[in-house]
Short mmCIF file of C-alpha atoms and ligand atoms in Angstrom, two decimals:
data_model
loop_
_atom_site.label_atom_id
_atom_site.label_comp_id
_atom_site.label_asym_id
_atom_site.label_seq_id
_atom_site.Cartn_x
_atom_site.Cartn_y
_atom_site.Cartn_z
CA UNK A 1 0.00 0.00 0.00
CA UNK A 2 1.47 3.26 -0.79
CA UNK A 3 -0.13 6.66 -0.33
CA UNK A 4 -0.76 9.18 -3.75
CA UNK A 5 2.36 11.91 -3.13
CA UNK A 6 2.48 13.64 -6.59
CA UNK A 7 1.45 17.05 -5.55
CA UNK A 8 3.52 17.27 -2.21
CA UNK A 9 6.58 16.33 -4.98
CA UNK A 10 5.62 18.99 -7.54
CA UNK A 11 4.98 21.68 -4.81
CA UNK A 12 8.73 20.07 -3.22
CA UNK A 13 10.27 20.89 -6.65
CA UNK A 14 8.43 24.16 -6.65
CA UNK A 15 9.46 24.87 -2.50
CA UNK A 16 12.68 24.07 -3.60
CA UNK A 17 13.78 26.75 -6.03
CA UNK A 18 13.28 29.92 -3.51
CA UNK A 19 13.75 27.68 -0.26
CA UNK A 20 17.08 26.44 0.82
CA UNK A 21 16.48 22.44 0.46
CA UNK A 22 13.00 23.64 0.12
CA UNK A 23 12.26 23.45 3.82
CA UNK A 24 12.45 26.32 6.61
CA UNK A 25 14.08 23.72 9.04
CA UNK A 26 16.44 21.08 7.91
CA UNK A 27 14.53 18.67 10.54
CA UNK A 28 11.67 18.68 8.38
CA UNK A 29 14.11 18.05 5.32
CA UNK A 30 13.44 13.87 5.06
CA UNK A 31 17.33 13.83 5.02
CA UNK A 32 17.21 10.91 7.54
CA UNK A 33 14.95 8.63 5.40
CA UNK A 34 15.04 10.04 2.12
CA UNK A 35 12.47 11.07 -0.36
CA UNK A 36 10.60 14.12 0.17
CA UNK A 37 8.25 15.67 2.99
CA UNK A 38 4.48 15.70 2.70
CA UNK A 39 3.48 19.10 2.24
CA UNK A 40 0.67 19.45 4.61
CA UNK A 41 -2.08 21.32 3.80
CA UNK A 42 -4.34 21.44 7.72
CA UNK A 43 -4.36 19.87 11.09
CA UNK A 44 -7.02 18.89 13.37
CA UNK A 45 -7.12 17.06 16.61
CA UNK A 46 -4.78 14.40 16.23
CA UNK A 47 -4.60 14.16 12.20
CA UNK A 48 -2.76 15.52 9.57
CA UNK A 49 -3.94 16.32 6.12
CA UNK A 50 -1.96 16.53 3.09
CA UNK A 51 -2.25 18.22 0.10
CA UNK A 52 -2.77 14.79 -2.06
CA UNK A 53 -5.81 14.49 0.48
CA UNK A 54 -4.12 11.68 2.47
CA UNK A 55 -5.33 11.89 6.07
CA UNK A 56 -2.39 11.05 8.80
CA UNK A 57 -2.04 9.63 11.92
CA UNK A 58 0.50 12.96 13.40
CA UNK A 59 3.01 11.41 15.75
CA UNK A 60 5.18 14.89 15.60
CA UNK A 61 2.53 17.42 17.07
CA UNK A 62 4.96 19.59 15.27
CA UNK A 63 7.68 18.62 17.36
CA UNK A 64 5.65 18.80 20.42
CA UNK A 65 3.82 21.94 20.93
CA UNK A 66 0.76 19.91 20.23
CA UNK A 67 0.23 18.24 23.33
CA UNK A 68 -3.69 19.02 22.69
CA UNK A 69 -3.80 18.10 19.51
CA UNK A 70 -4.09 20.71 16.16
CA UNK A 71 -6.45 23.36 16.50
CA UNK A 72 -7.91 22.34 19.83
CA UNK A 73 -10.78 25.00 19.66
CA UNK A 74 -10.68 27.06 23.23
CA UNK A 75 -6.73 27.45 21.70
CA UNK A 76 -8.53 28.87 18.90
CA UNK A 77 -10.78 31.00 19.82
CA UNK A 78 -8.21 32.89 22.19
CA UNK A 79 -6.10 33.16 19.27
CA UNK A 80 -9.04 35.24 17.65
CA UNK A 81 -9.82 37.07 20.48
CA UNK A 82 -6.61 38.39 20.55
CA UNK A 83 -6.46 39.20 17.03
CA UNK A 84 -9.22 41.39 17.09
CA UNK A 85 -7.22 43.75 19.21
CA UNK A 86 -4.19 43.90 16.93
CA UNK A 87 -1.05 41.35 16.40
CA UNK A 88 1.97 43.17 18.12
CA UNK A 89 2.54 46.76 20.00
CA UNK A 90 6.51 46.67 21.05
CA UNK A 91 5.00 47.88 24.56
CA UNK A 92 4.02 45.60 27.35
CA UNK A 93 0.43 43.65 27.37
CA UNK A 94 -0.97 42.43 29.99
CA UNK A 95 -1.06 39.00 28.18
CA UNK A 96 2.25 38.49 28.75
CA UNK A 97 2.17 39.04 32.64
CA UNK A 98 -0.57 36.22 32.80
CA UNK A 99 1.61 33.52 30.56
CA UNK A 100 4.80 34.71 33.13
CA UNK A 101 2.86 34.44 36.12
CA UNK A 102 1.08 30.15 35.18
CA UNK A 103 4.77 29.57 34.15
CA UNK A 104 6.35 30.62 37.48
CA UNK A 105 3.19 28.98 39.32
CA UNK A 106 3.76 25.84 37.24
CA UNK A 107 7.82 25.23 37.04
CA UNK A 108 9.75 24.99 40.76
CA UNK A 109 12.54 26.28 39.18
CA UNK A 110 11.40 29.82 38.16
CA UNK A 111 10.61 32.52 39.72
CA UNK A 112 10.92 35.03 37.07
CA UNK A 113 10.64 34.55 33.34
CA UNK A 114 11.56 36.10 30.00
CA UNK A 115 9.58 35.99 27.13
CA UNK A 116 11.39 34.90 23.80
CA UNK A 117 10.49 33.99 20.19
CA UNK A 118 12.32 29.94 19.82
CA UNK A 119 13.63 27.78 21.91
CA UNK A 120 17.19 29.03 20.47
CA UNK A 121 16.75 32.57 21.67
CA UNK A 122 15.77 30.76 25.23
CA UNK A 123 19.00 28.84 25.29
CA UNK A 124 21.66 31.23 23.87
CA UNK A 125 19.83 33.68 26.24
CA UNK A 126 20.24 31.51 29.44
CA UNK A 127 24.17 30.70 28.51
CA UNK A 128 24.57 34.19 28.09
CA UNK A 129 22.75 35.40 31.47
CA UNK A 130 24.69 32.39 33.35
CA UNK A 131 28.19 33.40 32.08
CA UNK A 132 27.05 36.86 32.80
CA UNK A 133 26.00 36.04 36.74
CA UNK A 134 28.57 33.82 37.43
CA UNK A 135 31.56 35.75 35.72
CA UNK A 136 32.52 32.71 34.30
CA UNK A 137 33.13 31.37 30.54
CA UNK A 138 33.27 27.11 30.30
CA UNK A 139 29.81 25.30 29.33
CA UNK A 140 29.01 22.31 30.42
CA UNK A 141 26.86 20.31 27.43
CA UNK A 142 26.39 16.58 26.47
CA UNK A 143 26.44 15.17 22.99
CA UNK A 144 23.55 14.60 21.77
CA UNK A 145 21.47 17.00 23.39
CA UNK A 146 20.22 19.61 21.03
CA UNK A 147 19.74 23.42 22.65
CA UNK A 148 19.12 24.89 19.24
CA UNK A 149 21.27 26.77 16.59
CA UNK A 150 23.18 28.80 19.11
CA UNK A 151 26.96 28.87 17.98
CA UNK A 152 28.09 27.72 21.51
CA UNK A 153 25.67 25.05 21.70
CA UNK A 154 26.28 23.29 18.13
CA UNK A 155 28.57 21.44 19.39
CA UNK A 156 28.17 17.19 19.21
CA UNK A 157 24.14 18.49 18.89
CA UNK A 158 21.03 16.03 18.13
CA UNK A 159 18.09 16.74 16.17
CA UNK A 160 18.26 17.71 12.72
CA UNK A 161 22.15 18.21 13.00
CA UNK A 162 22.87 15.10 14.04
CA UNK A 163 20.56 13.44 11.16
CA UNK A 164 22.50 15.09 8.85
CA UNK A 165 25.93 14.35 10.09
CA UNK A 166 27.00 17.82 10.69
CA UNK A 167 27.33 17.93 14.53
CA UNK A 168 29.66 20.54 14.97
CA UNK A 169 28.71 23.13 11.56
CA UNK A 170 30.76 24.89 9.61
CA UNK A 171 30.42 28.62 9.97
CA UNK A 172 31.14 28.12 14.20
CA UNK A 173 34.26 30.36 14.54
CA UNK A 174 36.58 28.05 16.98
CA UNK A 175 36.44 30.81 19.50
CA UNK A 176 33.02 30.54 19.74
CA UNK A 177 33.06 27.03 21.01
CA UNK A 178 36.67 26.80 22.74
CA UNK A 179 34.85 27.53 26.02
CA UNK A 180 32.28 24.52 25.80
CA UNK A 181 33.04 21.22 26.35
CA UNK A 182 31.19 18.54 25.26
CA UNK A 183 30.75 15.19 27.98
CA UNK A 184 28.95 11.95 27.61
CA UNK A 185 25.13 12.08 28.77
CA UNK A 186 24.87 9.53 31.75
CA UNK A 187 28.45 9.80 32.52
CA UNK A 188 28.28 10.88 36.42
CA UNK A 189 32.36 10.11 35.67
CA UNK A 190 33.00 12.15 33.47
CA UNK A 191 31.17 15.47 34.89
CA UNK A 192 32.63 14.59 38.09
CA UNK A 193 36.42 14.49 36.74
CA UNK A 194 35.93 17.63 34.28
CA UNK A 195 34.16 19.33 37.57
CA UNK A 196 37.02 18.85 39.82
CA UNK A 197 39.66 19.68 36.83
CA UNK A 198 37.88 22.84 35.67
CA UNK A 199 35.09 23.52 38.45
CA UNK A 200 36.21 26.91 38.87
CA UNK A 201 36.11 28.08 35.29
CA UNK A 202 32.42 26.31 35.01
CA UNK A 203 29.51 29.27 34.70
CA UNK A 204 27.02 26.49 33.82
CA UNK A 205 26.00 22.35 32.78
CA UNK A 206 23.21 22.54 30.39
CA UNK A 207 21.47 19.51 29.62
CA UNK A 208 18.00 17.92 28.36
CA UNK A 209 16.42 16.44 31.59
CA UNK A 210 15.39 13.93 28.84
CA UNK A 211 16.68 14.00 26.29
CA UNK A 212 14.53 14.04 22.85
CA UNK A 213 17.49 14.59 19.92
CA UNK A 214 19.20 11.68 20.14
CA UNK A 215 15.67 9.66 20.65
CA UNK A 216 14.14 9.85 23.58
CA UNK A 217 16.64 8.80 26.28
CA UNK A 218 16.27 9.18 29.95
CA UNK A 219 18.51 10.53 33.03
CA UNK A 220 20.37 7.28 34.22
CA UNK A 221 19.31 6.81 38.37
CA UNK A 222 21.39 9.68 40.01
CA UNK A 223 22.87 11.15 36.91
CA UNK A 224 20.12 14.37 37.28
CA UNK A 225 21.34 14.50 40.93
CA UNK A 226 24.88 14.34 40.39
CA UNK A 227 24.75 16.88 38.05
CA UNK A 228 22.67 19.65 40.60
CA UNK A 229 25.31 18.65 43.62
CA UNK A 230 28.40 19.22 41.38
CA UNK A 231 26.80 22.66 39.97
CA UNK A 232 26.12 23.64 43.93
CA UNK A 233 29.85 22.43 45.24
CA UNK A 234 31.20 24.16 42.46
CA UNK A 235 29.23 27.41 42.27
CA UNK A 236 27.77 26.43 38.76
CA UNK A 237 24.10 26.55 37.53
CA UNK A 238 22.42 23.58 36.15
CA UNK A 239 20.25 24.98 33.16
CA UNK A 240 17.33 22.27 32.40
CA UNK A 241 16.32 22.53 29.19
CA UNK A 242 12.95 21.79 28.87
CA UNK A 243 11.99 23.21 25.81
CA UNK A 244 10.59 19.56 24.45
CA UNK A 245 9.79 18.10 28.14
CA UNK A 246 8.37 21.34 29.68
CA UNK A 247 4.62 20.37 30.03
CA UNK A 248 4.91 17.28 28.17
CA UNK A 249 6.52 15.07 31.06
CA UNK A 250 4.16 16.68 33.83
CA UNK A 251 2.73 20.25 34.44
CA UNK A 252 5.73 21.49 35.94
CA UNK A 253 7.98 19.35 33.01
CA UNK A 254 11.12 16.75 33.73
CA UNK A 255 11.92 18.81 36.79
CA UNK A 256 8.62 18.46 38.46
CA UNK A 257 8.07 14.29 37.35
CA UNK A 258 12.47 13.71 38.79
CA UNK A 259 12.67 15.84 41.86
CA UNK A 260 15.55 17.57 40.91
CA UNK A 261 15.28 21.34 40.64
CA UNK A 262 17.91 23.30 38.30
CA UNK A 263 18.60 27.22 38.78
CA UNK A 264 17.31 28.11 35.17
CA UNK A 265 14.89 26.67 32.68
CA UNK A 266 14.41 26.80 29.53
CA UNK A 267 10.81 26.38 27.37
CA UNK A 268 9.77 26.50 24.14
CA UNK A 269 7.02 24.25 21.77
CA UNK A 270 3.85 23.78 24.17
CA UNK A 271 4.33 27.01 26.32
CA UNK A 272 3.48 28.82 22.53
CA UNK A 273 0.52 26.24 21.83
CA UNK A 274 2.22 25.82 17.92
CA UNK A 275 2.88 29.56 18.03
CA UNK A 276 6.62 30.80 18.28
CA UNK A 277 7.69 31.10 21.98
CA UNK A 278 10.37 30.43 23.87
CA UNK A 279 11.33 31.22 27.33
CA UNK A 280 14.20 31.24 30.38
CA UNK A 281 13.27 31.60 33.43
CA UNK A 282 14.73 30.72 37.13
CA UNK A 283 15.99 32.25 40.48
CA UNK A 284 14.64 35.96 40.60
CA UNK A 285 18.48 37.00 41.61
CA UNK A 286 19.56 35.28 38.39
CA UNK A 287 16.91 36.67 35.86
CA UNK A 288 17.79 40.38 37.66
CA UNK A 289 21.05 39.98 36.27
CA UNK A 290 19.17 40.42 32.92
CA UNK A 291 18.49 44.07 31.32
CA UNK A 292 16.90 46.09 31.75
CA UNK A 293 17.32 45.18 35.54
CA UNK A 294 21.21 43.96 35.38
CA UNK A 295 23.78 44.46 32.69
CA UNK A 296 23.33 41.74 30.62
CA UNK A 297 21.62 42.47 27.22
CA UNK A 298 18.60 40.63 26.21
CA UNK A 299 16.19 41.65 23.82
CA UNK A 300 13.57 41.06 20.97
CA UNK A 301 10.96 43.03 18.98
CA UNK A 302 8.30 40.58 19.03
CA UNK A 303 8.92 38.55 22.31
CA UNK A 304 6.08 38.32 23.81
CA UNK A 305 3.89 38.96 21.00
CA UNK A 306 -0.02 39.03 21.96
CA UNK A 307 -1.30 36.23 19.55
CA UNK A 308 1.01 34.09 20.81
CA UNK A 309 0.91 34.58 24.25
CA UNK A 310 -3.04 33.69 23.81
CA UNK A 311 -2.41 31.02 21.54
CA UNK A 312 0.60 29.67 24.92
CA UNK A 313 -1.92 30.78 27.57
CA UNK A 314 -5.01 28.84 26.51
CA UNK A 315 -2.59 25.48 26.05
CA UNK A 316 -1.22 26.04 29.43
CA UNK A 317 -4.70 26.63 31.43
CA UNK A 318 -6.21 23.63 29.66
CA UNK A 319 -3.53 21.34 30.65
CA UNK A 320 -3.41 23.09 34.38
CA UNK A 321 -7.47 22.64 33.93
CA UNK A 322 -7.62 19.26 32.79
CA UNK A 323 -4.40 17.37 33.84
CA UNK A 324 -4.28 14.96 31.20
CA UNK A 325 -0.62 13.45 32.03
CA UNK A 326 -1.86 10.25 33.39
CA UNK A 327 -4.20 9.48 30.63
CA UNK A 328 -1.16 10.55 27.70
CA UNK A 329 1.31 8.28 30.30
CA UNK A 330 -1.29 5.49 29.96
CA UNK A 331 -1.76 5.90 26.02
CA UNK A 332 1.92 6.02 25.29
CA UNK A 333 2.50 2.65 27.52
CA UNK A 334 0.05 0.87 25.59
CA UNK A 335 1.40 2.31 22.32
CA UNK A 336 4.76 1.29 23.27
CA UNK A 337 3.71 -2.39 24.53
CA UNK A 338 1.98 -2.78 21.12
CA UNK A 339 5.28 -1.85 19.01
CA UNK A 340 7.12 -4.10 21.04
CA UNK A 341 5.45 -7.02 20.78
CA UNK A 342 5.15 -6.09 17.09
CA UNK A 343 8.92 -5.81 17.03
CA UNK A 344 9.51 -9.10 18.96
CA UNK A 345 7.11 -10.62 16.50
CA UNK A 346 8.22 -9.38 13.56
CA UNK A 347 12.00 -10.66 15.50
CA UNK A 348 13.51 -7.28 14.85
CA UNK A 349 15.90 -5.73 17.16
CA UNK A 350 14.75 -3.09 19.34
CA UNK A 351 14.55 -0.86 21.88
CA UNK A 352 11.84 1.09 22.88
CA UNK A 353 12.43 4.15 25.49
CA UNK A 354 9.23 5.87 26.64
CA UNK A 355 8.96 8.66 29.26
CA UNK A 356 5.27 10.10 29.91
CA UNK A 357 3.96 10.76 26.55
CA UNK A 358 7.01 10.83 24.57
CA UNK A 359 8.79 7.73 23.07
CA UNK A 360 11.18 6.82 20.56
CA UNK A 361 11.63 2.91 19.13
CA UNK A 362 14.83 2.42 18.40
CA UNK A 363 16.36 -0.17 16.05
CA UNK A 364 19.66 -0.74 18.50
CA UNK A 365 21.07 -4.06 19.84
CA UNK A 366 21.69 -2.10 22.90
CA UNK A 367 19.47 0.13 25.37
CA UNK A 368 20.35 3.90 24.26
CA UNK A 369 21.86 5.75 26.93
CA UNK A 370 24.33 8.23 25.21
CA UNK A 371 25.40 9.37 21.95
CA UNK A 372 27.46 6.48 21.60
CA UNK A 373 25.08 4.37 21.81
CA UNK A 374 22.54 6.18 19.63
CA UNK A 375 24.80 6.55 17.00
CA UNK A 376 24.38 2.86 16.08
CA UNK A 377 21.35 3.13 15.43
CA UNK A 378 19.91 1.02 11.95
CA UNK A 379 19.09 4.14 10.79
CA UNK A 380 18.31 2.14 7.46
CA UNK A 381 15.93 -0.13 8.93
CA UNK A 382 14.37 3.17 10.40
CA UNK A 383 13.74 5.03 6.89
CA UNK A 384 11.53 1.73 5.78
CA UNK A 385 9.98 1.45 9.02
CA UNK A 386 9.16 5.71 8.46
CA UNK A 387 8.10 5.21 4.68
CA UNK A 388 6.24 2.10 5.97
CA UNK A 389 4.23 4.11 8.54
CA UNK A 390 3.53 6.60 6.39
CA UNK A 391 1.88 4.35 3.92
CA UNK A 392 -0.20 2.84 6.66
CA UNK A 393 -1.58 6.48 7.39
CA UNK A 394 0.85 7.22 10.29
CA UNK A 395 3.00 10.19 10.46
CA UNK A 396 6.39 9.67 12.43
CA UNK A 397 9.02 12.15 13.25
CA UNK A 398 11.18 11.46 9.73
CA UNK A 399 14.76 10.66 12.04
CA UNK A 400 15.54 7.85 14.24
CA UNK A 401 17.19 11.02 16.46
CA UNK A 402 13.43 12.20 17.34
CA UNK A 403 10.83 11.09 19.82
CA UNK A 404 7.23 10.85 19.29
CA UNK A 405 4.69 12.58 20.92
CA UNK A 406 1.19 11.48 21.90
CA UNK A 407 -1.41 13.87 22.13
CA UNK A 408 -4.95 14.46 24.36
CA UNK A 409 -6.63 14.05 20.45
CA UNK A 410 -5.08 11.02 19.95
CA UNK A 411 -8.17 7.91 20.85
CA UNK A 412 -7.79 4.36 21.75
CA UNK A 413 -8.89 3.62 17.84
CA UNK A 414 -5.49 6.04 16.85
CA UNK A 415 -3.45 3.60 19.16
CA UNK A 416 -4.90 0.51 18.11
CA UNK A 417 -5.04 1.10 14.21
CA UNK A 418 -0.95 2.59 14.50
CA UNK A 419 -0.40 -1.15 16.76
CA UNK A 420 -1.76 -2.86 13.27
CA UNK A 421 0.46 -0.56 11.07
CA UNK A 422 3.27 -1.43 12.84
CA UNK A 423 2.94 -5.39 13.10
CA UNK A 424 2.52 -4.91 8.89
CA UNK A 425 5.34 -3.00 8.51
CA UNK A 426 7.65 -4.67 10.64
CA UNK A 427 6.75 -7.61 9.35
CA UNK A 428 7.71 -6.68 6.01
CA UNK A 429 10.63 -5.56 6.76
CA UNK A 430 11.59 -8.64 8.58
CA UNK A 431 10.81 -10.64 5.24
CA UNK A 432 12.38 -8.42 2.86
P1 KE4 B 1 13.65 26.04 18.44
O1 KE4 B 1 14.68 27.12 18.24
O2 KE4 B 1 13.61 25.06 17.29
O3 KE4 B 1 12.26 26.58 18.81
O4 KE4 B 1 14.09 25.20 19.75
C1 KE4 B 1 15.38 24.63 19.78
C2 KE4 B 1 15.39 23.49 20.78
C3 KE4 B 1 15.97 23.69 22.01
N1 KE4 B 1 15.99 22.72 22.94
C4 KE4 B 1 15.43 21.51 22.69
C5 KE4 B 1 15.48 20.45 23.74
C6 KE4 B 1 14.82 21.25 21.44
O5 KE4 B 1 14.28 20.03 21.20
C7 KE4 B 1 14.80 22.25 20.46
C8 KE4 B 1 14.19 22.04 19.09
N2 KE4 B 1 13.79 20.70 18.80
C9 KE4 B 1 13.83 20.33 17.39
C10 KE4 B 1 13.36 18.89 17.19
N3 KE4 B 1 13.75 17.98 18.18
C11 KE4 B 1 12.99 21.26 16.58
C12 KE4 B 1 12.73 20.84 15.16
C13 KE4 B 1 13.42 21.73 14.19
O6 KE4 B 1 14.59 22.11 14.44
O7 KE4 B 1 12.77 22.04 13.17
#
């Protein structure tokens, strides 16, 4: 069975002429399993709709803002009531003051919070504000984790640059990465020997509580708590970012669900609702160290922007309304069981890594803990299993480096018709 794709090609072709690689983000790009991306012409609820009229199972939620699924409609209607009062004023609203004041209600870590546009601005902002504090230069990061394009941060990254094999990119000026070094995820070890050799030079660790961008892999038992005792001995902050797990692993994100509490966050994806927003928050004598309060320089013409504070303000009531976590938890397991035992009987090597709502199924020997584990991925195996999916009507994130997302839209027919789609696929692939 293979889905119609002729006009998502010609429009491709078309994309591709004014568009570098005919895509706004290179995640998006297909490079991971080849072939080119559906264009998609609407969402709703927990389906995707292209424009060759093939309806889609949506796995990505557009790399997770959709926690509610597309165009949930109290989102939407905010969203209109907002426009009818303009789209952006480069003065405060009061909008903004009610998304800042759920966020620091909802994360333990933050007390005050900054408004930005991506989850790039977020995390180039919060490196900058925590050399800034501390006085300090050396970043702490782990390969593997993705924080964004920020120069400092590229650096052994996940996501789309890891998909396409450019880790570190060209373009990065060695000075602008000479003061981060790159460690192992899960190696309490390692952070512990470059802490005691370096501690003092150390302004922060940043890290993905889970990480999403190399998969979906979890903090190792202790590895979250290491990391906050060796930033307090050392007079370091730990930065969580949370930009995929903030209100996708709980209400009050990866920090809330593990007990361990950094001195900064960072958000992005479902604090916008599938508008752009990003955020940094933490300790109020931190974020004072930020201008216009403190001397170091922040700033952004549309941050904060009134649509998309309504849009990021109606997501975050509904989920503080509703609390859906343990129902998305309980979807996700079942999904997850189901591929499984359409893995083992298809007798494909797997792994499957699931926290909350978010999953990824690996096609490893080994359980992925680290980079160096992820990186043997079959990401061959993967591209069928993607283009298989697809075919079958589901809609995957197109890299073995991504996790999926379950949604509130998503029903127990979604999770039982993707279960069938699988055991097809897999077996297929497990005959070819
Ligand atoms: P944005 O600048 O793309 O809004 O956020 C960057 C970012 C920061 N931190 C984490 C943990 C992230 O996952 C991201 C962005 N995630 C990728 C996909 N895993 C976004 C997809 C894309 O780049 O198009």
């Amino acid at each position: 069975m293979s889905i119609t794709r002729d006009n998502s090609k010609t429009h491709f072709e078309q994309a591709s002429k004014s568009i570098p690689g005919g895509v706004n983000s290179p995640a998006r790009a297909f490079g991971g399993v080849g072939g080119e991306p559906l264009i998609i012409e609407r969402g709703k609820g927990q389906y995707l709709y292209d424009i060759d009229g093939n309806r889609l199972i949506d796995f990505v939620a557009s790399w997770g803002p959709h926690i509610l699924g597309h165009r949930e409609p109290s989102v939407m209607t905010a969203i209109e009531e907002a426009l009818k009062r303009g789209t952006s004023f480069g003065a405060p609203t009061t909008l903004e003051t009610e998304l800042a004041e759920v966020v620091v209600d909802a994360v333990p870590s933050i007390e005050k919070v900054r408004m930005v546009n991506s989850g790039t601005e977020a995390t180039m902002s919060a490196i900058r504000l925590a050399r800034g504090h501390t006085g300090r230069d050396v970043v702490i990061k782990f390969a593997g984790c993705y924080h964004g394009h920020v120069d400092s941060l590229l650096v052994q990254a996940g996501s789309g640059a890891l998909t396409h094999g450019v880790p570190s990119s060209p373009g990065v000026p060695a000075g602008c990465t000479a003061d981060t070094v790159a460690l192992e995820f899960n190696d309490v070890e390692q952070l512990t020997a470059t802490f005691n050799d370096r501690g003092s030079e150390i302004s922060a660790v940043i890290l993905e509580p889970v990480v999403g961008n190399m998969g979906c892999v979890p903090p190792e038992p202790g590895f979250l708590e290491a990391a906050r005792d060796l930033c307090s001995q050392h007079g370091a902050l730990l930065i969580f970012d949370e930009v995929m797990t903030g209100f996708r692993l709980a209400y009050g994100g990866a920090q809330e669900r593990f007990g361990v509490t950094p001195d900064m966050t960072t958000l992005g994806k479902i604090i916008g609702g599938g508008m752009p927003v990003g955020a940094y928050g933490g300790r109020a004598d931190i974020m004072d160290s930020i201008s216009p309060v403190g001397p170091v320089y922040q700033a952004g013409t549309l941050s904060g922007n009134p649509i998309a504070m309504a849009c990021g303000l109606a997501t975050l009531k509904l989920l503080r309304e509703t609390n859906p976590y343990p129902d998305l938890e309980a979807k996700a397991t079942r999904l997850c069981e189901g591929l499984g035992k359409a893995a083992n009987a298809a007798g494909l090597v797997h792994q499957i890594s699931q926290v909350g709502s978010m999953f990824t199924l690996f096609f490893n020997s080994e359980r992925v803990t680290s980079m160096a584990v992820s990186n043997n991925n079959d990401t061959d195996r993967f591209a069928k299993y993607f283009w298989g999916m697809i075919n079958q009507g589901v809609y995957l994130p197109c890299s073995q480096f991504e996790a999926n997302f379950v949604s509130v839209a998503h029903t127990d027919e979604d999770i039982d018709a993707t279960i069938a789609a699988a055991e097809t696929v897999l077996a297929e692939i497990a005959s070819a």
